[in-house]
PDB file of C-alpha atoms and ligand atoms in Angstrom:
ATOM      1  CA  MET K   3     114.636  93.159  69.780  1.00  0.00           C
ATOM      2  CA  SER K   4     111.981  90.872  68.307  1.00  0.00           C
ATOM      3  CA  ASN K   5     112.659  88.276  70.934  1.00  0.00           C
ATOM      4  CA  ASP K   6     112.180  90.446  73.996  1.00  0.00           C
ATOM      5  CA  LEU K   7     110.078  89.062  76.816  1.00  0.00           C
ATOM      6  CA  HIS K   8     106.390  89.351  75.913  1.00  0.00           C
ATOM      7  CA  ARG K   9     103.149  88.502  77.676  1.00  0.00           C
ATOM      8  CA  LEU K  10      99.911  87.385  76.044  1.00  0.00           C
ATOM      9  CA  VAL K  11      96.468  87.041  77.658  1.00  0.00           C
ATOM     10  CA  TYR K  12      93.438  85.448  76.005  1.00  0.00           C
ATOM     11  CA  TYR K  13      90.229  83.631  76.799  1.00  0.00           C
ATOM     12  CA  SER K  14      88.184  81.122  74.830  1.00  0.00           C
ATOM     13  CA  ARG K  15      85.074  78.938  75.038  1.00  0.00           C
ATOM     14  CA  ASN K  16      85.283  75.252  75.836  1.00  0.00           C
ATOM     15  CA  LYS K  17      84.149  72.901  73.060  1.00  0.00           C
ATOM     16  CA  VAL K  18      84.848  69.594  74.781  1.00  0.00           C
ATOM     17  CA  ALA K  19      81.529  67.848  75.338  1.00  0.00           C
ATOM     18  CA  GLY K  20      80.523  64.343  76.302  1.00  0.00           C
ATOM     19  CA  GLU K  21      80.797  62.073  79.307  1.00  0.00           C
ATOM     20  CA  PRO K  22      81.514  63.579  82.722  1.00  0.00           C
ATOM     21  CA  GLY K  23      85.263  63.374  83.070  1.00  0.00           C
ATOM     22  CA  ALA K  24      85.916  64.069  79.369  1.00  0.00           C
ATOM     23  CA  LEU K  25      86.725  67.691  80.138  1.00  0.00           C
ATOM     24  CA  GLU K  26      88.994  66.783  83.025  1.00  0.00           C
ATOM     25  CA  ALA K  27      90.829  64.289  80.794  1.00  0.00           C
ATOM     26  CA  ALA K  28      91.133  66.904  78.046  1.00  0.00           C
ATOM     27  CA  ILE K  29      92.525  69.498  80.475  1.00  0.00           C
ATOM     28  CA  ASN K  30      95.026  66.992  81.854  1.00  0.00           C
ATOM     29  CA  GLY K  31      96.157  66.198  78.308  1.00  0.00           C
ATOM     30  CA  ILE K  32      96.452  69.879  77.435  1.00  0.00           C
ATOM     31  CA  LEU K  33      98.497  70.545  80.581  1.00  0.00           C
ATOM     32  CA  ALA K  34     100.874  67.617  79.981  1.00  0.00           C
ATOM     33  CA  LYS K  35     101.478  68.653  76.359  1.00  0.00           C
ATOM     34  CA  SER K  36     101.791  72.339  77.312  1.00  0.00           C
ATOM     35  CA  ARG K  37     104.308  71.659  80.044  1.00  0.00           C
ATOM     36  CA  ALA K  38     106.534  69.638  77.707  1.00  0.00           C
ATOM     37  CA  ASN K  39     106.285  72.063  74.764  1.00  0.00           C
ATOM     38  CA  ASN K  40     106.544  75.261  76.799  1.00  0.00           C
ATOM     39  CA  ALA K  41     109.565  74.108  78.793  1.00  0.00           C
ATOM     40  CA  LYS K  42     111.433  73.519  75.526  1.00  0.00           C
ATOM     41  CA  ALA K  43     110.328  76.870  74.082  1.00  0.00           C
ATOM     42  CA  GLY K  44     111.093  78.961  77.189  1.00  0.00           C
ATOM     43  CA  VAL K  45     107.412  79.800  77.648  1.00  0.00           C
ATOM     44  CA  THR K  46     105.804  80.049  81.090  1.00  0.00           C
ATOM     45  CA  GLY K  47     102.277  80.871  82.207  1.00  0.00           C
ATOM     46  CA  ALA K  48      99.015  79.727  83.716  1.00  0.00           C
ATOM     47  CA  LEU K  49      95.725  78.286  82.517  1.00  0.00           C
ATOM     48  CA  MET K  50      92.345  78.594  84.181  1.00  0.00           C
ATOM     49  CA  PHE K  51      89.075  76.888  83.357  1.00  0.00           C
ATOM     50  CA  ASN K  52      85.794  78.214  84.715  1.00  0.00           C
ATOM     51  CA  SER K  53      82.158  78.350  83.660  1.00  0.00           C
ATOM     52  CA  GLY K  54      82.859  77.002  80.199  1.00  0.00           C
ATOM     53  CA  CYS K  55      85.746  79.367  79.509  1.00  0.00           C
ATOM     54  CA  PHE K  56      89.491  78.973  79.359  1.00  0.00           C
ATOM     55  CA  ALA K  57      91.710  81.909  80.289  1.00  0.00           C
ATOM     56  CA  GLN K  58      95.453  81.723  79.787  1.00  0.00           C
ATOM     57  CA  VAL K  59      98.567  83.836  80.236  1.00  0.00           C
ATOM     58  CA  LEU K  60     101.653  83.004  78.158  1.00  0.00           C
ATOM     59  CA  GLU K  61     104.999  84.720  78.651  1.00  0.00           C
ATOM     60  CA  GLY K  62     108.391  84.267  77.007  1.00  0.00           C
ATOM     61  CA  PRO K  63     110.430  85.392  74.008  1.00  0.00           C
ATOM     62  CA  ARG K  64     108.063  87.069  71.535  1.00  0.00           C
ATOM     63  CA  GLU K  65     108.514  84.541  68.730  1.00  0.00           C
ATOM     64  CA  ALA K  66     108.045  81.565  71.052  1.00  0.00           C
ATOM     65  CA  VAL K  67     104.840  83.033  72.492  1.00  0.00           C
ATOM     66  CA  GLU K  68     103.533  83.732  68.980  1.00  0.00           C
ATOM     67  CA  GLU K  69     104.285  80.172  67.858  1.00  0.00           C
ATOM     68  CA  VAL K  70     102.532  78.610  70.845  1.00  0.00           C
ATOM     69  CA  PHE K  71      99.520  80.896  70.416  1.00  0.00           C
ATOM     70  CA  GLU K  72      99.292  80.000  66.704  1.00  0.00           C
ATOM     71  CA  ARG K  73      98.931  76.333  67.644  1.00  0.00           C
ATOM     72  CA  ILE K  74      96.498  77.081  70.462  1.00  0.00           C
ATOM     73  CA  GLN K  75      94.197  79.045  68.143  1.00  0.00           C
ATOM     74  CA  GLN K  76      93.915  76.058  65.798  1.00  0.00           C
ATOM     75  CA  ASP K  77      92.958  73.653  68.562  1.00  0.00           C
ATOM     76  CA  GLU K  78      89.403  72.415  68.130  1.00  0.00           C
ATOM     77  CA  ARG K  79      88.960  71.685  71.812  1.00  0.00           C
ATOM     78  CA  HIS K  80      88.048  75.341  72.251  1.00  0.00           C
ATOM     79  CA  GLY K  81      86.751  78.215  70.104  1.00  0.00           C
ATOM     80  CA  ASP K  82      86.048  81.973  69.976  1.00  0.00           C
ATOM     81  CA  VAL K  83      89.647  82.593  71.017  1.00  0.00           C
ATOM     82  CA  SER K  84      89.814  86.277  72.034  1.00  0.00           C
ATOM     83  CA  LEU K  85      93.128  88.030  72.477  1.00  0.00           C
ATOM     84  CA  LEU K  86      92.965  90.537  75.326  1.00  0.00           C
ATOM     85  CA  ALA K  87      96.591  91.637  75.607  1.00  0.00           C
ATOM     86  CA  PHE K  88      99.949  91.100  73.933  1.00  0.00           C
ATOM     87  CA  GLY K  89     102.993  93.241  74.579  1.00  0.00           C
ATOM     88  CA  PRO K  90     106.412  93.575  76.174  1.00  0.00           C
ATOM     89  CA  ALA K  91     106.797  92.572  79.817  1.00  0.00           C
ATOM     90  CA  GLU K  92     109.540  93.638  82.198  1.00  0.00           C
ATOM     91  CA  ALA K  93     109.788  90.301  83.999  1.00  0.00           C
ATOM     92  CA  ARG K  94     108.142  86.910  84.108  1.00  0.00           C
ATOM     93  CA  SER K  95     105.287  86.520  86.568  1.00  0.00           C
ATOM     94  CA  PHE K  96     105.057  82.719  86.311  1.00  0.00           C
ATOM     95  CA  GLU K  97     108.728  81.872  86.196  1.00  0.00           C
ATOM     96  CA  ASN K  98     108.329  78.537  88.005  1.00  0.00           C
ATOM     97  CA  TRP K  99     105.413  77.391  85.861  1.00  0.00           C
ATOM     98  CA  SER K 100     105.802  75.924  82.356  1.00  0.00           C
ATOM     99  CA  MET K 101     101.987  75.875  82.573  1.00  0.00           C
ATOM    100  CA  GLY K 102     100.240  76.102  85.918  1.00  0.00           C
ATOM    101  CA  PHE K 103      96.575  75.263  86.341  1.00  0.00           C
ATOM    102  CA  VAL K 104      94.900  77.699  88.697  1.00  0.00           C
ATOM    103  CA  GLY K 105      91.526  78.392  90.193  1.00  0.00           C
ATOM    104  CA  ALA K 106      90.355  74.787  90.340  1.00  0.00           C
ATOM    105  CA  SER K 107      89.774  74.605  94.079  1.00  0.00           C
ATOM    106  CA  VAL K 108      86.617  75.536  95.942  1.00  0.00           C
ATOM    107  CA  GLU K 109      88.717  77.896  98.084  1.00  0.00           C
ATOM    108  CA  ASP K 110      89.918  79.749  95.004  1.00  0.00           C
ATOM    109  CA  ALA K 111      86.384  80.090  93.690  1.00  0.00           C
ATOM    110  CA  ALA K 112      85.269  81.455  97.052  1.00  0.00           C
ATOM    111  CA  ARG K 113      88.184  83.878  97.324  1.00  0.00           C
ATOM    112  CA  TYR K 114      87.627  85.224  93.840  1.00  0.00           C
ATOM    113  CA  GLY K 115      83.849  85.432  93.971  1.00  0.00           C
ATOM    114  CA  SER K 116      83.579  86.387  90.327  1.00  0.00           C
ATOM    115  CA  LEU K 117      85.105  83.029  89.370  1.00  0.00           C
ATOM    116  CA  GLY K 118      82.440  80.861  90.966  1.00  0.00           C
ATOM    117  CA  PRO K 119      80.588  78.688  88.449  1.00  0.00           C
ATOM    118  CA  GLU K 120      77.276  80.084  89.643  1.00  0.00           C
ATOM    119  CA  SER K 121      78.407  83.658  88.944  1.00  0.00           C
ATOM    120  CA  GLY K 122      78.494  82.994  85.208  1.00  0.00           C
ATOM    121  CA  PHE K 123      82.095  84.244  85.098  1.00  0.00           C
ATOM    122  CA  ASP K 124      82.429  86.115  81.843  1.00  0.00           C
ATOM    123  CA  PRO K 125      86.010  86.979  80.876  1.00  0.00           C
ATOM    124  CA  SER K 126      84.774  89.111  77.989  1.00  0.00           C
ATOM    125  CA  ARG K 127      83.885  91.714  80.630  1.00  0.00           C
ATOM    126  CA  LEU K 128      87.506  91.817  81.858  1.00  0.00           C
ATOM    127  CA  THR K 129      90.523  93.644  80.502  1.00  0.00           C
ATOM    128  CA  GLY K 130      93.726  91.719  79.766  1.00  0.00           C
ATOM    129  CA  GLU K 131      95.312  93.367  82.794  1.00  0.00           C
ATOM    130  CA  ALA K 132      92.439  92.310  85.093  1.00  0.00           C
ATOM    131  CA  LEU K 133      92.524  88.723  83.826  1.00  0.00           C
ATOM    132  CA  PHE K 134      96.306  88.646  84.215  1.00  0.00           C
ATOM    133  CA  GLU K 135      95.981  89.909  87.804  1.00  0.00           C
ATOM    134  CA  ILE K 136      93.439  87.169  88.630  1.00  0.00           C
ATOM    135  CA  LEU K 137      95.634  84.365  87.257  1.00  0.00           C
ATOM    136  CA  HIS K 138      98.745  85.830  88.870  1.00  0.00           C
ATOM    137  CA  GLY K 139      96.983  86.128  92.238  1.00  0.00           C
ATOM    138  CA  LEU K 140      95.812  82.521  92.054  1.00  0.00           C
ATOM    139  CA  ALA K 141      99.305  81.342  91.081  1.00  0.00           C
ATOM    140  CA  LEU K 142     100.869  83.160  94.049  1.00  0.00           C
ATOM    141  CA  ASP K 143      98.274  81.603  96.358  1.00  0.00           C
ATOM    142  CA  GLU K 144      99.129  78.140  95.026  1.00  0.00           C
ATOM    143  CA  GLU K 145     102.853  78.739  95.496  1.00  0.00           C
ATOM    144  CA  ASN K 146     102.323  79.941  99.051  1.00  0.00           C
ATOM    145  CA  ALA K 147     100.173  76.894  99.824  1.00  0.00           C
ATOM    146  CA  ASP K 148     103.033  74.484  98.920  1.00  0.00           C
TER     147      ASP K 148
HETATM  148  P1  FAD H 215     100.580  67.098  68.716  1.00  0.00           P
HETATM  149  O1  FAD H 215     100.384  66.876  70.155  1.00  0.00           O
HETATM  150  O2  FAD H 215     101.279  66.050  67.924  1.00  0.00           O
HETATM  151  O3  FAD H 215      99.118  67.413  68.095  1.00  0.00           O
HETATM  152  C1  FAD H 215      98.909  67.515  66.692  1.00  0.00           C
HETATM  153  C2  FAD H 215      97.525  68.078  66.429  1.00  0.00           C
HETATM  154  O4  FAD H 215      96.496  67.324  67.076  1.00  0.00           O
HETATM  155  C3  FAD H 215      97.347  69.510  66.921  1.00  0.00           C
HETATM  156  O5  FAD H 215      96.656  70.201  65.927  1.00  0.00           O
HETATM  157  C4  FAD H 215      96.492  69.389  68.171  1.00  0.00           C
HETATM  158  O6  FAD H 215      95.712  70.558  68.338  1.00  0.00           O
HETATM  159  C5  FAD H 215      95.663  68.145  67.875  1.00  0.00           C
HETATM  160  N1  FAD H 215      95.339  67.373  69.088  1.00  0.00           N
HETATM  161  C6  FAD H 215      96.223  66.738  69.891  1.00  0.00           C
HETATM  162  N2  FAD H 215      95.597  66.099  70.869  1.00  0.00           N
HETATM  163  C7  FAD H 215      94.274  66.305  70.679  1.00  0.00           C
HETATM  164  C8  FAD H 215      93.108  65.889  71.356  1.00  0.00           C
HETATM  165  N3  FAD H 215      93.146  65.092  72.437  1.00  0.00           N
HETATM  166  N4  FAD H 215      91.910  66.310  70.891  1.00  0.00           N
HETATM  167  C9  FAD H 215      91.821  67.100  69.803  1.00  0.00           C
HETATM  168  N5  FAD H 215      92.905  67.525  69.106  1.00  0.00           N
HETATM  169  C10 FAD H 215      94.101  67.128  69.536  1.00  0.00           C
HETATM  170  N6  FAD H 215     100.032  73.820  73.771  1.00  0.00           N
HETATM  171  C11 FAD H 215     101.232  74.286  74.143  1.00  0.00           C
HETATM  172  O7  FAD H 215     102.253  73.867  73.583  1.00  0.00           O
HETATM  173  N7  FAD H 215     101.359  75.225  75.129  1.00  0.00           N
HETATM  174  C12 FAD H 215     100.276  75.749  75.783  1.00  0.00           C
HETATM  175  O8  FAD H 215     100.447  76.581  76.682  1.00  0.00           O
HETATM  176  C13 FAD H 215      98.980  75.284  75.400  1.00  0.00           C
HETATM  177  N8  FAD H 215      97.863  75.764  76.009  1.00  0.00           N
HETATM  178  C14 FAD H 215      96.630  75.322  75.578  1.00  0.00           C
HETATM  179  C15 FAD H 215      95.468  75.861  76.156  1.00  0.00           C
HETATM  180  C16 FAD H 215      94.207  75.447  75.722  1.00  0.00           C
HETATM  181  C17 FAD H 215      92.960  76.039  76.334  1.00  0.00           C
HETATM  182  C18 FAD H 215      94.091  74.475  74.685  1.00  0.00           C
HETATM  183  C19 FAD H 215      92.746  74.029  74.199  1.00  0.00           C
HETATM  184  C20 FAD H 215      95.238  73.948  74.113  1.00  0.00           C
HETATM  185  C21 FAD H 215      96.515  74.346  74.553  1.00  0.00           C
HETATM  186  N9  FAD H 215      97.679  73.810  74.000  1.00  0.00           N
HETATM  187  C22 FAD H 215      98.908  74.290  74.375  1.00  0.00           C
HETATM  188  C23 FAD H 215      97.637  72.717  73.032  1.00  0.00           C
HETATM  189  C24 FAD H 215      97.817  73.247  71.632  1.00  0.00           C
HETATM  190  O9  FAD H 215      96.589  73.762  71.167  1.00  0.00           O
HETATM  191  C25 FAD H 215      98.270  72.110  70.695  1.00  0.00           C
HETATM  192  O10 FAD H 215      97.376  71.030  70.799  1.00  0.00           O
HETATM  193  C26 FAD H 215      99.667  71.613  71.051  1.00  0.00           C
HETATM  194  O11 FAD H 215     100.544  72.682  71.274  1.00  0.00           O
HETATM  195  C27 FAD H 215     100.153  70.755  69.870  1.00  0.00           C
HETATM  196  O12 FAD H 215     101.345  70.163  70.261  1.00  0.00           O
HETATM  197  P2  FAD H 215     102.248  69.434  69.183  1.00  0.00           P
HETATM  198  O13 FAD H 215     102.692  70.440  68.154  1.00  0.00           O
HETATM  199  O14 FAD H 215     103.326  68.744  69.943  1.00  0.00           O
HETATM  200  O15 FAD H 215     101.313  68.469  68.351  1.00  0.00           O
END
């Protein structure tokens, strides 16, 4: 039973500083590595970056999700990693995404007003379920836009 489908939701604070473009390059690197690693491990999910915070949903066999999250927590590109939810899930919600990146567009920020950079989006005020719903909603929007 230990390898049943599980879902994990966390947020963290960005620690990538420097030249404009450094953060974008870091996110692109994280996404490329995540997509390769997660596809091999059977992990799916979505990552969002907003107002200095990362928020991420990971889903897959329990042990695979735990292994990925162990590595993520040790990554010095972010800090204050806060686990909001981890538990069994009935089905995958990001089954087509080894790691999608959501919420980057101006339209997304407008649709989800609380995500706008000027709103000071603070995931610490959200429950794991609420953060999951935001990322899932954005992922569905992206899929429908294709
Ligand atoms: P390698 O790529 O060989 O890396 C070895 C070590 O170097 C690791 O400790 C890594 O943290 C560090 N490292 C690598 N590149 C850099 C860099 N440019 N700057 C600083 N340190 C670096 N990984 C996943 O597999 N799946 C995910 O879903 C995922 N999501 C992430 C979300 C966020 C917000 C962040 C910050 C990272 C995420 N990562 C994810 C990356 C993860 O933290 C590890 O870097 C990665 O899994 C290590 O892959 P690897 O074992 O193949 O080691």
